[in-house]
XYZ file of C-alpha atoms in Angstrom:
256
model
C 126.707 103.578 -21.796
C 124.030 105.651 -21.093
C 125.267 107.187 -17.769
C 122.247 105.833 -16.025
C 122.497 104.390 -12.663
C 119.789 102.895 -10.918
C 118.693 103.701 -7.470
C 119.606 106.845 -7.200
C 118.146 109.868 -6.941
C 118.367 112.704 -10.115
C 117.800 116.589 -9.366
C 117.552 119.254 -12.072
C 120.248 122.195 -11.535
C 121.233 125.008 -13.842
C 119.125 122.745 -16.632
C 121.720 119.933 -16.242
C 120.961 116.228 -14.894
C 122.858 115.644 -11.444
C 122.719 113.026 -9.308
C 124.072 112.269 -5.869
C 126.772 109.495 -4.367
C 129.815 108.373 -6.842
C 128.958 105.587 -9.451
C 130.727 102.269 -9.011
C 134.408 102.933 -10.127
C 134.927 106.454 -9.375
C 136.684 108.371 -6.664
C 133.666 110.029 -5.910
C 132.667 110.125 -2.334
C 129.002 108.711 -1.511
C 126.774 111.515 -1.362
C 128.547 113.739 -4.050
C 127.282 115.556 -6.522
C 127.812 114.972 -10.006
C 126.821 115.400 -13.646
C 125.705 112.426 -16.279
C 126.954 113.428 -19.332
C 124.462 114.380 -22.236
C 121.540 113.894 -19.774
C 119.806 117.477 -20.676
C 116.392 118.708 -18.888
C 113.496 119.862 -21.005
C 114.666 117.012 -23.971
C 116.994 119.778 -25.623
C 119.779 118.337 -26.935
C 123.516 119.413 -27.387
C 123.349 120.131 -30.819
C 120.643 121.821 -30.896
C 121.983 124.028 -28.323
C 125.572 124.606 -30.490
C 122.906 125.394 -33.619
C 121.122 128.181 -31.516
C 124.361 129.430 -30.435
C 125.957 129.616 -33.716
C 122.454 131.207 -35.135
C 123.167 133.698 -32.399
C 126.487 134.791 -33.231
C 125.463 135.039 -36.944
C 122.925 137.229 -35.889
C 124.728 139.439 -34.004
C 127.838 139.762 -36.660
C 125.488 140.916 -38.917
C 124.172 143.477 -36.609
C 127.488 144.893 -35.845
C 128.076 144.973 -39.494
C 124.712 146.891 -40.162
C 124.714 149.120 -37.543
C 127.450 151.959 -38.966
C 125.222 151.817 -42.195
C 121.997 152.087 -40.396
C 123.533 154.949 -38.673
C 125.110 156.907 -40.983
C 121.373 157.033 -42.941
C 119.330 157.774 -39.231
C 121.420 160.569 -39.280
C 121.210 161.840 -42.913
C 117.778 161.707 -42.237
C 118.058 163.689 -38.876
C 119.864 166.214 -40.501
C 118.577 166.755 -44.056
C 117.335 170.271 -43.590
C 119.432 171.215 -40.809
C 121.121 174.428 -42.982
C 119.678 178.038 -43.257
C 121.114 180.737 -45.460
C 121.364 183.408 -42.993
C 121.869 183.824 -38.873
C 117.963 185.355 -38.271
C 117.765 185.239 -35.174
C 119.187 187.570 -31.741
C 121.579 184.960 -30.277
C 124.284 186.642 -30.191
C 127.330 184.920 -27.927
C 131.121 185.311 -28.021
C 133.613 188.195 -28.426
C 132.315 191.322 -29.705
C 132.821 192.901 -33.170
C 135.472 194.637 -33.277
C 137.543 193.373 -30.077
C 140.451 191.206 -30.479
C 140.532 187.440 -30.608
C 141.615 186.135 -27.393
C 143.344 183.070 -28.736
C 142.412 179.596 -27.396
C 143.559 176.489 -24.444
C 143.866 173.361 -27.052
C 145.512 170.661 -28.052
C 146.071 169.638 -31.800
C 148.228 166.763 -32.983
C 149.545 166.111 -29.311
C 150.276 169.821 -28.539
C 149.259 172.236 -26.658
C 147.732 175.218 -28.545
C 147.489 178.970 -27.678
C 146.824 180.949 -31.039
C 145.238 179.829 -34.282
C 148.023 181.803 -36.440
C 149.534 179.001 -37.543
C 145.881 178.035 -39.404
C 144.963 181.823 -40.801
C 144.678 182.210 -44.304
C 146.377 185.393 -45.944
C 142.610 187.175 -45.408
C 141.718 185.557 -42.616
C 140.148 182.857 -40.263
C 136.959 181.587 -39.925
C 136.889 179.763 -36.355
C 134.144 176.862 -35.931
C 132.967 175.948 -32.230
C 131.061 172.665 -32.507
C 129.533 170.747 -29.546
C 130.908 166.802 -31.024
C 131.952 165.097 -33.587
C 131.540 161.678 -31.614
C 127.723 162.027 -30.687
C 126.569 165.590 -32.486
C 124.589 164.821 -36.043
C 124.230 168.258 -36.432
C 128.180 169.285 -35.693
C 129.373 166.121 -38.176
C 127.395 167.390 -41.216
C 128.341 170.818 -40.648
C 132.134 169.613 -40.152
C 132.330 167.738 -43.392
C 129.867 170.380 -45.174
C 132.848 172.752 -44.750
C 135.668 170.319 -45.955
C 133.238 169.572 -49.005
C 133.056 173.423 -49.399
C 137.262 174.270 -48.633
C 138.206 174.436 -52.098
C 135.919 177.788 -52.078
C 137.477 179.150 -48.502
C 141.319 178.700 -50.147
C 140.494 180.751 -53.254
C 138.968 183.564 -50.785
C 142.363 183.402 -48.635
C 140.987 181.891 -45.583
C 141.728 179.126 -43.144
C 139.612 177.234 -41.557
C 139.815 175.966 -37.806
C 137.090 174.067 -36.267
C 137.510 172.722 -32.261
C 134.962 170.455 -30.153
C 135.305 169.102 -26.570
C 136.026 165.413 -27.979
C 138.982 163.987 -26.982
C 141.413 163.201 -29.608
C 140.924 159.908 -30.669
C 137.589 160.610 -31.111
C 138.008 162.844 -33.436
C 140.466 161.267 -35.101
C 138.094 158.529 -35.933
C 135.756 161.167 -37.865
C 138.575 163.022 -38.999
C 139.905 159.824 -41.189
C 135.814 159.116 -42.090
C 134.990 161.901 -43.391
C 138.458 162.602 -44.587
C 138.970 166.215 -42.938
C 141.811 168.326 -44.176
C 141.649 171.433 -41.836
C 142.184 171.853 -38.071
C 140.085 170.012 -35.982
C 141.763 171.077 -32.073
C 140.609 170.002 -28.184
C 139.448 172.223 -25.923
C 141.149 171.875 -23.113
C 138.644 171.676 -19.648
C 136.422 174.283 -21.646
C 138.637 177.109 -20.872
C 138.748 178.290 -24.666
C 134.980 177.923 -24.739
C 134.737 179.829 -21.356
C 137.172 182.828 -22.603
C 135.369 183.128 -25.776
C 131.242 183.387 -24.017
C 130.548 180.434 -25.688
C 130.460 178.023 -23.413
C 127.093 175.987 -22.829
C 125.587 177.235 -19.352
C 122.764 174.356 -19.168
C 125.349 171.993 -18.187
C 127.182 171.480 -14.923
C 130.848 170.096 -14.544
C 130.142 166.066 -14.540
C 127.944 166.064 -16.823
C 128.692 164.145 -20.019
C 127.941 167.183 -21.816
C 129.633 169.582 -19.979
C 131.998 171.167 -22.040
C 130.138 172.053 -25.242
C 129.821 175.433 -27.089
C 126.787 177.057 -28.230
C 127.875 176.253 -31.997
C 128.622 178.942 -34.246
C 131.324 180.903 -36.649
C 133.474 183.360 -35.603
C 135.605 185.644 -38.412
C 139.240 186.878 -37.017
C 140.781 189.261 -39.393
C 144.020 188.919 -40.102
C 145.516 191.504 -37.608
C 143.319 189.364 -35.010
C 139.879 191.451 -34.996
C 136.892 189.621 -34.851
C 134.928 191.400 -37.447
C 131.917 188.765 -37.501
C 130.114 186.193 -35.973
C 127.249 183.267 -37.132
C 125.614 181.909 -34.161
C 122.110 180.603 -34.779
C 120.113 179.653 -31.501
C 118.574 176.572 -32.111
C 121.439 173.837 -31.987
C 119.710 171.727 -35.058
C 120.594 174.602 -37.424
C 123.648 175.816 -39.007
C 124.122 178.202 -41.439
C 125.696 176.167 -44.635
C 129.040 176.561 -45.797
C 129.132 178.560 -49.012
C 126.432 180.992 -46.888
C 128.653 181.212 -44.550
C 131.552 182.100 -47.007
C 129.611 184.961 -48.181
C 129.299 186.573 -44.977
C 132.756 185.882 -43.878
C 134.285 187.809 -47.138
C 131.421 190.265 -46.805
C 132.764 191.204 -42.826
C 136.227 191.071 -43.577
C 135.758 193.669 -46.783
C 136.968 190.888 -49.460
C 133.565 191.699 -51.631
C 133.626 194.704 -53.844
């Protein structure tokens, strides 16, 4: 049966055939609205309507499935010559030389943190404010440049502590990606970032970027001194890693 009934009149809604009053053997009352089954507008049919849909889903699997790759290479790109040998420049924010680190408000592994002892190295600390590690190109290279470059920081005697405003799970994901070994803490509502002078001014509170540090390198001693600091102005560069190890031994007097 073709669902056809004569004598009475079709309208077009939402691309489907309706048509008004019930037809003979139905509860339907007269006047009613209902559908003919398979009765399409526009002559498209219901399989061609399940193909398209399927194409579509194909479609978008595969673009879900490209789009980490297609990602991670935007951003190699992005950040190919990112790294400078040497801090050049007069930007100079954060504790001074020669004043005492004032310790930190962060979490790490679902605690709260107030020092960074627990992460020194026998010589000493290097401390590494990044703005993200969720949406900061820049800040993930230069986070996994340094665990590439660790082996190097052990045999000087140093730890390494790195901290972003990202909230945990965040960084957990890039922690397991990139397969980070050292600290990675939380700032907690910026107040480490505020203590320290680092905190970014060109952002107000509710803003989704509120909350991020000028990026940079501080070097804590091991009595707690801050005997030197790597901050480089523009936030797309960062002084690489084994550059940055050379300074850090050179400030805390490990170089003969």
């Amino acid at each position: 049966m073709s669902g056809r009934l004569q004598g009475m009149p079709a309208v077009s809604l939402a691309g489907l055939t309706w048509r008004t009053g019930g037809p003979k053997g139905t509860l339907l009352p007269e006047g009613a609205l209902y559908w003919e089954p398979l009765e399409l507008t526009w002559g498209i049919s219901v399989r061609k309507i399940a193909f398209a849909a399927g194409l579509l889903l194909i479609i978008a699997a595969v673009a879900v499935f490209m789009r980490a790759p297609l990602k991670d290479a935007a951003y190699d790109k992005l950040t190919e010559d990112m790294f400078v040998s040497e801090d050049a420049d007069g930007f100079d924010p954060g504790p001074a030389l020669g004043s005492r680190f004032p310790g930190v408000n962060a979490r790490y592994q679902g605690r709260d943190i107030r020092r960074i002892d627990d992460f020194a190295g026998p010589n000493g600390t290097v401390f590494l404010a990044v703005r993200s590690v969720d949406w900061c190109p820049y800040c993930m290279r230069q986070v996994a440049e340094l665990q590439a470059s660790k082996a190097a920081y052990d045999a000087a005697g140093l730890g390494i502590v790195a901290i972003t405003y990202d909230a945990p799970e965040l960084q957990q994901v890039f922690i397991e990606k990139q397969g980070i070994t050292y600290p990675l803490i939380q700032d907690v509502d910026a107040l480490t970032f505020k203590t320290l002078g680092i905190l970014n001014d060109q952002y107000a509170p509710g803003d989704g970027a509120y909350g991020i540090p000028y990026p940079g390198m501080i070097v804590i001693a091991p009595d707690g001194v801050v005997r030197g600091k790597l901050f480089v102005e523009a936030y797309s560069s960062r002084v690489d890693a084994m550059s940055s190890l050379a300074y850090a031994k050179e400030a805390l007097g490990l170089t003969p």
